[in-house]
Coordinates of C-alpha atoms in Angstrom, one line a residue:
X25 CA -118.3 187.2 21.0
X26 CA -115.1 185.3 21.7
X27 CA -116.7 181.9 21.2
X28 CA -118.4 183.2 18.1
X29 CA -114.7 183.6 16.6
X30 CA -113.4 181.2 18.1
X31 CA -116.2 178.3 16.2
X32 CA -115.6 180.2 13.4
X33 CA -112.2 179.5 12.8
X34 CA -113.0 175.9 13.8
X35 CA -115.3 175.4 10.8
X36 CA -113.6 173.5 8.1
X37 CA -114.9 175.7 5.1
X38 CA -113.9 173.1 2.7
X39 CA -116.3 170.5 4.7
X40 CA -119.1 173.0 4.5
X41 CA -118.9 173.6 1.2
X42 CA -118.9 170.2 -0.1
X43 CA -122.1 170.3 2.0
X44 CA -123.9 172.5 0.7
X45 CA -123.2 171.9 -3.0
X46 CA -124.5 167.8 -2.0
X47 CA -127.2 168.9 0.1
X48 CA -130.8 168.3 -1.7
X49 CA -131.9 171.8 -0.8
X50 CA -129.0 173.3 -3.3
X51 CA -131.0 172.9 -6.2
X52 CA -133.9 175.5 -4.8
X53 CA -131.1 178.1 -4.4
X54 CA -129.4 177.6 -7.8
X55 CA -133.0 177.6 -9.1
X56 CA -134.0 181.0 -7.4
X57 CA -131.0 182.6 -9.0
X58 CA -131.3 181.3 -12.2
X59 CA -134.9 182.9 -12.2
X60 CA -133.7 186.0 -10.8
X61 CA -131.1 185.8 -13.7
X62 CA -133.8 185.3 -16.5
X63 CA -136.1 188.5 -15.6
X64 CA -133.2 191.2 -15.4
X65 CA -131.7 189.4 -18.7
X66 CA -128.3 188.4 -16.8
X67 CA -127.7 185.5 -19.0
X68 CA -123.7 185.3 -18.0
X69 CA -124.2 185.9 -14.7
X70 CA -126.6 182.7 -14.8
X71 CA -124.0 181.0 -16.8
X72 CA -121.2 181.8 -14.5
X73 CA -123.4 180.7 -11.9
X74 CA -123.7 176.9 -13.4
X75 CA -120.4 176.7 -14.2
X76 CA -119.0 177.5 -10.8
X77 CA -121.2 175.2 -9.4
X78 CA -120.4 172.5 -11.8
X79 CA -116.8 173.0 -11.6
X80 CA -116.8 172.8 -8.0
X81 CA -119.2 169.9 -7.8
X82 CA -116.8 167.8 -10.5
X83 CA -113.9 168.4 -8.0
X84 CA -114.8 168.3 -4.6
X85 CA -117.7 165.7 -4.1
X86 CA -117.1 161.8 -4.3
X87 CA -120.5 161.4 -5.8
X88 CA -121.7 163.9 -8.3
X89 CA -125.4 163.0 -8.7
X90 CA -126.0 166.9 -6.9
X91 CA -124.6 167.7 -10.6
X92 CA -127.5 166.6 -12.5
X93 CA -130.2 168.8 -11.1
X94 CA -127.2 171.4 -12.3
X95 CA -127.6 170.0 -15.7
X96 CA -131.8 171.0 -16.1
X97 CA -130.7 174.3 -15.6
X98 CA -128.4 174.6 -18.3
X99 CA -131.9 174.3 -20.5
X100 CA -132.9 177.6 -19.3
X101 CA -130.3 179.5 -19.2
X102 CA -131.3 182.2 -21.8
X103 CA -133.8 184.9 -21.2
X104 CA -136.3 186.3 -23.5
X105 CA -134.9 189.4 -24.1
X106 CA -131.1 188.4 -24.8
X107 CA -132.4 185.4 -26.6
X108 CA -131.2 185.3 -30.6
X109 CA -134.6 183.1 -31.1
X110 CA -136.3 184.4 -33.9
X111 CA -139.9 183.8 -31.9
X112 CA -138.3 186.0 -29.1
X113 CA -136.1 189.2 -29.2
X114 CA -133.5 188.1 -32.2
X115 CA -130.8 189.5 -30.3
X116 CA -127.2 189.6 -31.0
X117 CA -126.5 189.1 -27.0
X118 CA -124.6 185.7 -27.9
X119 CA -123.0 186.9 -30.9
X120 CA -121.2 190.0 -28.9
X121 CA -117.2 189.5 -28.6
X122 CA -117.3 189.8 -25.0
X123 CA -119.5 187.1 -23.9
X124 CA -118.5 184.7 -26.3
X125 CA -115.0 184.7 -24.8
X126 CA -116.6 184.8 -21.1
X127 CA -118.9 181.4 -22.0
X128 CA -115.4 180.2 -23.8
X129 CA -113.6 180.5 -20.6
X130 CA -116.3 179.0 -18.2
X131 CA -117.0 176.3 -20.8
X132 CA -113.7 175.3 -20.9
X133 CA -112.5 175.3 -17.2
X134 CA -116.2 173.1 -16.7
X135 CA -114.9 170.9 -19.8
X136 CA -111.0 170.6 -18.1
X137 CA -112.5 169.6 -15.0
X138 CA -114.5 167.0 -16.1
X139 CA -112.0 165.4 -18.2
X140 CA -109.6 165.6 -15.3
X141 CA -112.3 163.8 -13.2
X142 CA -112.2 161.1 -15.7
X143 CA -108.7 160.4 -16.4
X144 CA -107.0 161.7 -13.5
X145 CA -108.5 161.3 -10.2
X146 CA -107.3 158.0 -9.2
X147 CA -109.5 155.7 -6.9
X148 CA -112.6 157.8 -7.8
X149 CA -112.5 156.5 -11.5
X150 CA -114.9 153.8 -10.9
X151 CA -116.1 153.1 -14.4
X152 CA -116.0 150.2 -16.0
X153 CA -117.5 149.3 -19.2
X154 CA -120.4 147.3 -19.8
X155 CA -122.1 146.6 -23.1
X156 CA -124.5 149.3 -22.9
X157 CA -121.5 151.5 -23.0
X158 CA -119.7 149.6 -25.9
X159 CA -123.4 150.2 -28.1
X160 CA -122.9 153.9 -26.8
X161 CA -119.4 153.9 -28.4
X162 CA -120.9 152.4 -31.4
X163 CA -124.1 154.9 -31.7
X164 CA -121.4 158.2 -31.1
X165 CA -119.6 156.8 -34.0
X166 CA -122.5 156.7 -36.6
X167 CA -123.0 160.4 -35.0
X168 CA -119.3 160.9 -36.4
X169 CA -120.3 159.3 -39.6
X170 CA -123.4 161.1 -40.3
X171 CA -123.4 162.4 -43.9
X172 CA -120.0 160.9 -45.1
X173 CA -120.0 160.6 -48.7
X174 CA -123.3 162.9 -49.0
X175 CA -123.1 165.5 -51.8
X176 CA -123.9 168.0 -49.7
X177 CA -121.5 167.2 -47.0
X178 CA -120.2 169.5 -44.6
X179 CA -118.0 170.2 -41.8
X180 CA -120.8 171.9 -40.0
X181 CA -122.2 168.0 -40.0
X182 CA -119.0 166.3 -38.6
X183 CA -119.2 169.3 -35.8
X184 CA -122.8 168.5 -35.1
X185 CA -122.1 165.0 -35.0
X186 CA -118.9 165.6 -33.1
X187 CA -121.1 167.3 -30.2
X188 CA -123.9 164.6 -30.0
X189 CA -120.8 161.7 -29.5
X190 CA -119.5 163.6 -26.5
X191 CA -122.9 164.4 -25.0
X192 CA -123.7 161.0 -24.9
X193 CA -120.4 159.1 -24.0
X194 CA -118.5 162.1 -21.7
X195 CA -121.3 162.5 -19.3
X196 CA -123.0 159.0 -19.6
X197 CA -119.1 158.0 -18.5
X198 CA -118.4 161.0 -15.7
X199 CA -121.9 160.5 -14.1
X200 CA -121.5 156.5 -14.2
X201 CA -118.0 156.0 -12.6
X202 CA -119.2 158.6 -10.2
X203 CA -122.7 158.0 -8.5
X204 CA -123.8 155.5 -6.3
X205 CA -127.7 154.2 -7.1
X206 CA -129.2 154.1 -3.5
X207 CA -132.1 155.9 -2.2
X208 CA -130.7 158.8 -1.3
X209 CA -129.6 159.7 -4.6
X210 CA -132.6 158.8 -6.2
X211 CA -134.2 161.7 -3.6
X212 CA -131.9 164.0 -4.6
X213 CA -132.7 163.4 -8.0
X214 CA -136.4 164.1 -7.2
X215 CA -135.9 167.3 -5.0
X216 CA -133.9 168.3 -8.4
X217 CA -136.7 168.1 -10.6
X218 CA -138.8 169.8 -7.8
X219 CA -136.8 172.6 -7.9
X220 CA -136.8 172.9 -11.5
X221 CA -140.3 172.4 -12.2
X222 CA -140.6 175.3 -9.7
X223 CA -139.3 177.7 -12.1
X224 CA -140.7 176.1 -15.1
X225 CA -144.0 176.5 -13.1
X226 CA -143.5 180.4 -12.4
X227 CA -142.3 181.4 -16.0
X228 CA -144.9 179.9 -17.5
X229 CA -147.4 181.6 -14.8
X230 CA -145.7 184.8 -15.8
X231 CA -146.3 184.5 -19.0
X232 CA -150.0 183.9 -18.8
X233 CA -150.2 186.6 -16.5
X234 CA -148.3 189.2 -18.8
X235 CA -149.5 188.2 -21.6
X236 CA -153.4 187.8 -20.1
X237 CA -155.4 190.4 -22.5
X238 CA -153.3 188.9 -26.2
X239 CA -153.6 185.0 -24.8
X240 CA -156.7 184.9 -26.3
X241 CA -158.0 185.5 -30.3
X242 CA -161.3 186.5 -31.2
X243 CA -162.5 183.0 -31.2
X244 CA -161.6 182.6 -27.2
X245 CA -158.6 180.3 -28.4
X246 CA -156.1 180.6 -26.6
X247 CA -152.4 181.4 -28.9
X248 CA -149.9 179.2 -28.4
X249 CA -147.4 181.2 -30.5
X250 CA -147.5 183.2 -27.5
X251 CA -146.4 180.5 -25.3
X252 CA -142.3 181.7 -26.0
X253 CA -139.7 181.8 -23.6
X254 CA -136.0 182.8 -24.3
X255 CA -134.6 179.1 -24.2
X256 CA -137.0 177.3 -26.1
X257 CA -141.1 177.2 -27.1
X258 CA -144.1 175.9 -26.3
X259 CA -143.5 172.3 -26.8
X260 CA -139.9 172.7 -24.9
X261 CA -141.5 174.0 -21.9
X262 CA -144.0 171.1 -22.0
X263 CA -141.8 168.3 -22.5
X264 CA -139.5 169.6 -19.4
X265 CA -142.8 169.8 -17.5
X266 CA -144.1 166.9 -18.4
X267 CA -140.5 164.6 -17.3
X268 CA -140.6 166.6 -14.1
X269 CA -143.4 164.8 -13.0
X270 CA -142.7 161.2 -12.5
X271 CA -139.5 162.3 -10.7
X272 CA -141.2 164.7 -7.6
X273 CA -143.6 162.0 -7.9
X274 CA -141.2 160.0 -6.6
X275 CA -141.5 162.1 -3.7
X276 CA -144.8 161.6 -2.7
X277 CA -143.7 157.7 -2.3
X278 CA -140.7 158.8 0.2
X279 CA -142.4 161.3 2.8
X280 CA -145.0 160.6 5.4
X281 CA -147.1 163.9 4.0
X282 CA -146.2 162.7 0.2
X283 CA -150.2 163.6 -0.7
X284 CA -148.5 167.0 -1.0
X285 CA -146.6 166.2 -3.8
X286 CA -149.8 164.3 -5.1
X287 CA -151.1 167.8 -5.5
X288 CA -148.2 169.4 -7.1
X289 CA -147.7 166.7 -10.1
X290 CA -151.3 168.1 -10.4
X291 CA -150.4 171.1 -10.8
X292 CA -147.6 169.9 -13.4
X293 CA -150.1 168.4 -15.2
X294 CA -152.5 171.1 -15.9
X295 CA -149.6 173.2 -17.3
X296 CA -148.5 170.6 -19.2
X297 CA -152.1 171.3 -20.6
X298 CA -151.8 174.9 -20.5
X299 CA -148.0 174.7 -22.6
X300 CA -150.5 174.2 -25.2
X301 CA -148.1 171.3 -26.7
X302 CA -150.0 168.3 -28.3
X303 CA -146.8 165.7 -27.6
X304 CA -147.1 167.8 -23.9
X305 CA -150.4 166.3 -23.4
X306 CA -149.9 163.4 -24.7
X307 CA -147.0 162.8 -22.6
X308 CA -148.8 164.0 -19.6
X309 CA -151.7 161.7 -20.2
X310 CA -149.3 158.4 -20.2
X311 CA -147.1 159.6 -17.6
X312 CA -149.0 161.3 -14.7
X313 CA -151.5 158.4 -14.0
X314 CA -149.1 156.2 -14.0
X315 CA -146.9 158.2 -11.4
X316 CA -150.1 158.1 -9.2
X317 CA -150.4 154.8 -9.2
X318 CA -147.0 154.4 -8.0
X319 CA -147.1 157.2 -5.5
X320 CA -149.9 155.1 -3.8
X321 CA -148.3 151.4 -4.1
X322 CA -145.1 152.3 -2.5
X323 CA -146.1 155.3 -0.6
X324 CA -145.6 155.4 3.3
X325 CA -149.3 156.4 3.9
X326 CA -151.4 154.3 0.9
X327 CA -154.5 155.5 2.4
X328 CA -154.1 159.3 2.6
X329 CA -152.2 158.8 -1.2
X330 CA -155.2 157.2 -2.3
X331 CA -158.0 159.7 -0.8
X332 CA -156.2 162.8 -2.2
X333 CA -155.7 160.9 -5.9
X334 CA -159.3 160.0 -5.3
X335 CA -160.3 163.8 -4.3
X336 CA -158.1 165.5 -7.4
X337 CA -160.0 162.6 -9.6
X338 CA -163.4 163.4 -8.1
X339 CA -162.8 167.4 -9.1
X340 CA -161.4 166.8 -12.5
X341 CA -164.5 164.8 -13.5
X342 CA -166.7 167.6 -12.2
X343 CA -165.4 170.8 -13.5
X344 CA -164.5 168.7 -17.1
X345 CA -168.1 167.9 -17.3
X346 CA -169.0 171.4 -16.0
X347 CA -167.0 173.6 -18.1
X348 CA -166.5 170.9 -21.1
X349 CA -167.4 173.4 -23.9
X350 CA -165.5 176.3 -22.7
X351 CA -162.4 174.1 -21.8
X352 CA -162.5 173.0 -25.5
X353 CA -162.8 176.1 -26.8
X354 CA -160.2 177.0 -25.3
X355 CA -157.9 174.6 -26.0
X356 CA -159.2 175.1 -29.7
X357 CA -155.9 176.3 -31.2
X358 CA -154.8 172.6 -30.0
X359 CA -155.9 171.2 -33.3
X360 CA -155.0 173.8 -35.9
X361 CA -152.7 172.3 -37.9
X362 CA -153.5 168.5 -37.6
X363 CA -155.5 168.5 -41.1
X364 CA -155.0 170.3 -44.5
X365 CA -157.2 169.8 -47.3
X366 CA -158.9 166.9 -45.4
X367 CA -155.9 164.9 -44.9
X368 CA -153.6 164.4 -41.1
X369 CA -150.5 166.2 -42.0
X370 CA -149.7 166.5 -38.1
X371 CA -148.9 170.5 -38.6
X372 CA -146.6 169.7 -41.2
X373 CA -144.5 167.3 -39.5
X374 CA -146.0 163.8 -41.7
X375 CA -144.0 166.0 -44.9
X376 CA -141.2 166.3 -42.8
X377 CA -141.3 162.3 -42.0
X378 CA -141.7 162.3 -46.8
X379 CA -138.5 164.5 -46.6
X380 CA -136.9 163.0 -44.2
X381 CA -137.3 159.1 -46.3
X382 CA -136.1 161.2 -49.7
X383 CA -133.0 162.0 -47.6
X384 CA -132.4 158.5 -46.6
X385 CA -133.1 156.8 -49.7
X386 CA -130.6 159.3 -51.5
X387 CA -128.0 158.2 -48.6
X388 CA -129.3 154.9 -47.1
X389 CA -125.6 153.8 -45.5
X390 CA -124.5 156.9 -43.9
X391 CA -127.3 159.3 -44.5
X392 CA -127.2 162.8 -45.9
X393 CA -125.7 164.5 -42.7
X394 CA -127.4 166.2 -39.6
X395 CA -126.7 169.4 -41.4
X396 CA -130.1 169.3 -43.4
X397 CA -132.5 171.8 -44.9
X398 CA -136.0 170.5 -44.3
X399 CA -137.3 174.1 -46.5
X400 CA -139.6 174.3 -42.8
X401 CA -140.2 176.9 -40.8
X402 CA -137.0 177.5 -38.5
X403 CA -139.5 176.9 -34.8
X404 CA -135.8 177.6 -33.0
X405 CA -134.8 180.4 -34.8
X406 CA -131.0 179.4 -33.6
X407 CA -128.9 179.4 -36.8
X408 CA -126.3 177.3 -35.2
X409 CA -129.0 174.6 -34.4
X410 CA -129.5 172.5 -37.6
X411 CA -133.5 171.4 -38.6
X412 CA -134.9 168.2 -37.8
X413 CA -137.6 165.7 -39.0
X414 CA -139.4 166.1 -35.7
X415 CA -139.0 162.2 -35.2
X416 CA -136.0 160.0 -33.6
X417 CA -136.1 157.3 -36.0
X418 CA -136.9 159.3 -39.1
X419 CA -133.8 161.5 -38.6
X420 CA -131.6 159.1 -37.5
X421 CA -132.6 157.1 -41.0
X422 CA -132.0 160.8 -42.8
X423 CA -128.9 161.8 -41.0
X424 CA -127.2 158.9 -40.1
X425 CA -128.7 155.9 -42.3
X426 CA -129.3 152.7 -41.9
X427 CA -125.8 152.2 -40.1
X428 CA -127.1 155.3 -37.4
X429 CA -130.7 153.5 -37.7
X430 CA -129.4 150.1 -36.6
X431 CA -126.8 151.4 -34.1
X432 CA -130.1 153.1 -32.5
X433 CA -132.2 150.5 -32.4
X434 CA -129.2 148.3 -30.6
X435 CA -128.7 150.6 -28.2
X436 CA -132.6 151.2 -27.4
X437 CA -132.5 147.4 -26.9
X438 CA -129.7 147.4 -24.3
X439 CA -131.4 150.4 -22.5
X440 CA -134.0 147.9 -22.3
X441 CA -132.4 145.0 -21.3
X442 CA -130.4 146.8 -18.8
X443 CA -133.8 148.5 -17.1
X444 CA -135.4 145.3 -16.9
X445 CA -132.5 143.1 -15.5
X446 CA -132.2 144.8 -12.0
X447 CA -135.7 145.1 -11.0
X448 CA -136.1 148.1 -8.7
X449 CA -138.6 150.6 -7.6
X450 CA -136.5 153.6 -8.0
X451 CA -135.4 153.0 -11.6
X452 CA -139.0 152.2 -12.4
X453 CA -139.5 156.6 -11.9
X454 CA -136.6 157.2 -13.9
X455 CA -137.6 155.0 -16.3
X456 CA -140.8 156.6 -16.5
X457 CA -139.2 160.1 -17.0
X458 CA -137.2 158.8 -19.7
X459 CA -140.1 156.9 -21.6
X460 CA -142.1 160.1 -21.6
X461 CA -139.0 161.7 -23.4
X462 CA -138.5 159.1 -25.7
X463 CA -142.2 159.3 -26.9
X464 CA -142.4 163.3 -26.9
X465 CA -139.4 162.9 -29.4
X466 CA -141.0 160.8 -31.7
X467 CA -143.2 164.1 -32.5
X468 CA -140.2 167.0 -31.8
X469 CA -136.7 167.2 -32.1
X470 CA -136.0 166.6 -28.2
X471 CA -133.3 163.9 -28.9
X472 CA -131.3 165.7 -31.3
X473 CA -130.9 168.6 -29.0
X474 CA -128.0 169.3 -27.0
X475 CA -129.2 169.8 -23.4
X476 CA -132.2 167.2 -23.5
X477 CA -129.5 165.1 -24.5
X478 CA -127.2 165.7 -21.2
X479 CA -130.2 165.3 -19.0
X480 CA -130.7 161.7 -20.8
X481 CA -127.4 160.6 -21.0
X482 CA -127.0 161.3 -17.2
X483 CA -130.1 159.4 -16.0
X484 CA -129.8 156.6 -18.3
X485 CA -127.3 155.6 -15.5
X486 CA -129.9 155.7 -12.7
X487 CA -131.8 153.7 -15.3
X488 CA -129.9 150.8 -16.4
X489 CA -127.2 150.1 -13.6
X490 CA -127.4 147.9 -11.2
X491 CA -129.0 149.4 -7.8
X492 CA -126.9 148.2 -4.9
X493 CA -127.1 150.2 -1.4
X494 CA -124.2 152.1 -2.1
X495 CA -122.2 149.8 -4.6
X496 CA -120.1 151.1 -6.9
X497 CA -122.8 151.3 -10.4
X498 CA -122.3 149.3 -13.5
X499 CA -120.6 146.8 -12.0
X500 CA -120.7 142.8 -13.6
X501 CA -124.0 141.2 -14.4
X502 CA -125.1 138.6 -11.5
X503 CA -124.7 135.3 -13.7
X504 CA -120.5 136.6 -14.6
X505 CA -119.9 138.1 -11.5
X506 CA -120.6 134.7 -10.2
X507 CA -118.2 132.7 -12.6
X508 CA -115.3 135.4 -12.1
X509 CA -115.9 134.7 -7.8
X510 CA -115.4 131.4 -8.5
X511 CA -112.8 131.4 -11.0
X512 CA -110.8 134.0 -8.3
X513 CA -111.4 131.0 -5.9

């Protein structure tokens, strides 16, 4: 008993702790409490949880890439019955005096820390900026813009705008100067998405299972307007499924049993399919062969890669041609909405793309705001979340103009650019992931959002910097970091 107390003194708590919040296991123990937290409807206790976390993280680690499987959570952080989603519960949860001054105070100890990680923590400010964050700078600024001179022009679009700039500059720079791009990282990123996928997996299982003898219509269709959760609908649920997948399938290339993993993006890909989400499939469709294919070139065991991609194959092709006519019917409710009259109207959204151009053309420098009433169906049902032309480059042109438009498009380029320059078999996943998002939001509002937005600005670093083993990121371009060694010399 003695030498029990006596190792426990020993133990540097402080040591331990910066352990466990870095360890690639934390991420299954945040996620098991932030699913506890959504079926007893604790929604600040789940928010104090991330916050804690984050704070801590900020602080005490030297790299904070264990922060961005921290970040996924924050997307599913409300549960169904405090959520004031019109498609769920309505409730005033978030509206109540009580816990809007609790998220007030854990939002603005998180925000204090960052900022102080930023400015004031001395050699761990390891930032510098490239042009990729100069066309950030610029594309924030059209965010600031949006609307100016509109007739219609409100503060409620300066605030808007004033969020999207920070999202994309504060954490694109507090994740950058922070993180080192070497393998280990890019594993931790993958066990992240593992763990969150996890919970994504059972709420959506839930919710088939509750929900088992209404799923279906007299036709045998199943409903997506079932398909609700408290933080978001069908198609958010999909898209965070479907960007899960080239990340654990990352995995599968890193382990010597990775076939498991083979079988579990799988599994992500049927409930892409069963989200019921048209940009869902589609993104699944692109993205999940692909991640195969990569799982098997890179893998440690090819072979047994191949034979279980070869297996899951094998099985599709039989029970598709098996159960064809049933699987269609019940996918049925999949292509309500894609005609009217005999024309595409893409469930409304190719008016909303007519709206969105009548908004431009009435603002074509600066646009008509982000503030803007598309007379749509509210699919959020959040009234402090403003409606959107369910396309990147259509709202950017409505909102933001042609100054946003072209601000956009520069930076889209230099994400490009940046990707391509330093060729490298982890950013090609991460890449993936981000692609998939990128085309899921040219059919939903995705990039407009807050949280979707942390999770890209976060991994566009993994994305575009320069992966050194254990190098300080974003540092100078081969070619100029040459001519400065010399010029030093």
């Amino acid at each position: 008993m003695k030498d029990f107390v006596a190792r426990f003194k020993e133990i540097n708590w402080l040591d331990a702790l910066k352990s466990a919040l870095s360890s690639r296991f934390f991420p299954f123990f945040t996620g098991a409490l932030v699913l506890l937290c959504y079926y007893l409807s604790l929604d600040i206790v789940t928010i104090y949880i991330l916050g804690i976390t984050g704070f801590l993280m900020v602080l005490l680690l030297d790299d904070l890439t264990p922060i961005i499987p921290q970040f996924l959570f924050l997307d599913i952080i409300i549960s169904y019955k405090n959520s004031p989603s019109e498609m769920a519960s309505s409730s005033d949860y978030f509206t109540q005096p009580a816990i809007l001054a609790q998220i007030g105070v854990v939002l603005s100890i998180y925000l204090l820390a960052i900022a102080a990680r930023i400015f004031l923590m001395g050699k761990r400010r390891t930032f510098k900026p490239t042009p990729l964050f100069f066309g950030l700078c610029a594309l924030s600024l059209t965010f600031l813009l949006n609307g100016v001179g509109a007739r219609d022009y409100n503060g409620f679009d300066f605030i808007y705008g004033l969020i999207m700039a920070a999202v994309f500059l504060v954490i694109f720079v507090l994740v950058s100067g922070n993180v080192k791009l070497c393998d280990e990282n890019y594993e931790k990123i993958g066990w992240g998405f593992f763990a969150f996928s996890l919970v994504l997996v059972t709420e959506l299982a839930v919710k088939y299972f509750v929900n088992r003898s209404v799923l279906l219509d007299a036709d045998g269709e199943l409903e997506k307007e079932l398909i609700v959760f408290g933080w978001g609908i069908w198609n958010t649920m999909g898209m965070l499924i479907v960007i899960s997948i080239p990340a654990v399938a990352f995995l599968a290339s890193r382990y010597k049993y990775g076939f498991a993993f083979v079988f579990y993006i799988t599994l992500l890909f049927v409930c892409a399919f069963l989200t019921l989400s048209r940009q869902a499939m589609l993104g699944a469709v692109i993205v999940y062969p692909l991640s195969l294919v990569l799982a098997i070139v890179k893998s440690k065991r090819k072979a047994m890669n191949a034979v279980a991609v070869g297996g899951l194959v094998l099985i599709g092709i039989i029970i598709i041609a098996a159960k064809w006519e049933a699987i269609i019917k019940l996918l049925g409710s999949v292509w309500d909405g894609l005609f009217y009259n005999g024309e595409f109207s893409g469930n409304g959204r190719m008016r909303l793309l007519r709206v969105a151009m009548d908004f431009f053309v009435q603002n074509p420098v600066f646009g008509s705001g982000l503030w803007l009433n598309y007379s749509e169906n509210d699919f959020t049902g959040l009234m402090f979340v403003p409606e959107f032309a369910c396309n990147t480059y259509a709202e950017m042109l409505a909102a933001c103009g042609m100054v946003g438009f072209v601000a956009y498009l520069v930076h889209r380029v230099q994400t490009f650019i940046d990707f391509a320059q330093y060729r490298s078999f982890n950013k090609l996943y991460i890449g993936l992931l981000l692609a998939a998002l990128l085309i899921m939001s040219m059919f939903d509002n995705h990039m407009f959002n807050i949280f979707p937005n942390i999770i890209y600005s976060a991994l566009l670093v993994f994305a575009t910097g320069n992966g050194s083993e254990g190098k300080a990121l974003l540092v100078p371009p081969p070619i100029r970091r040459k001519k400065e060694e010399e010029h030093s010399a």
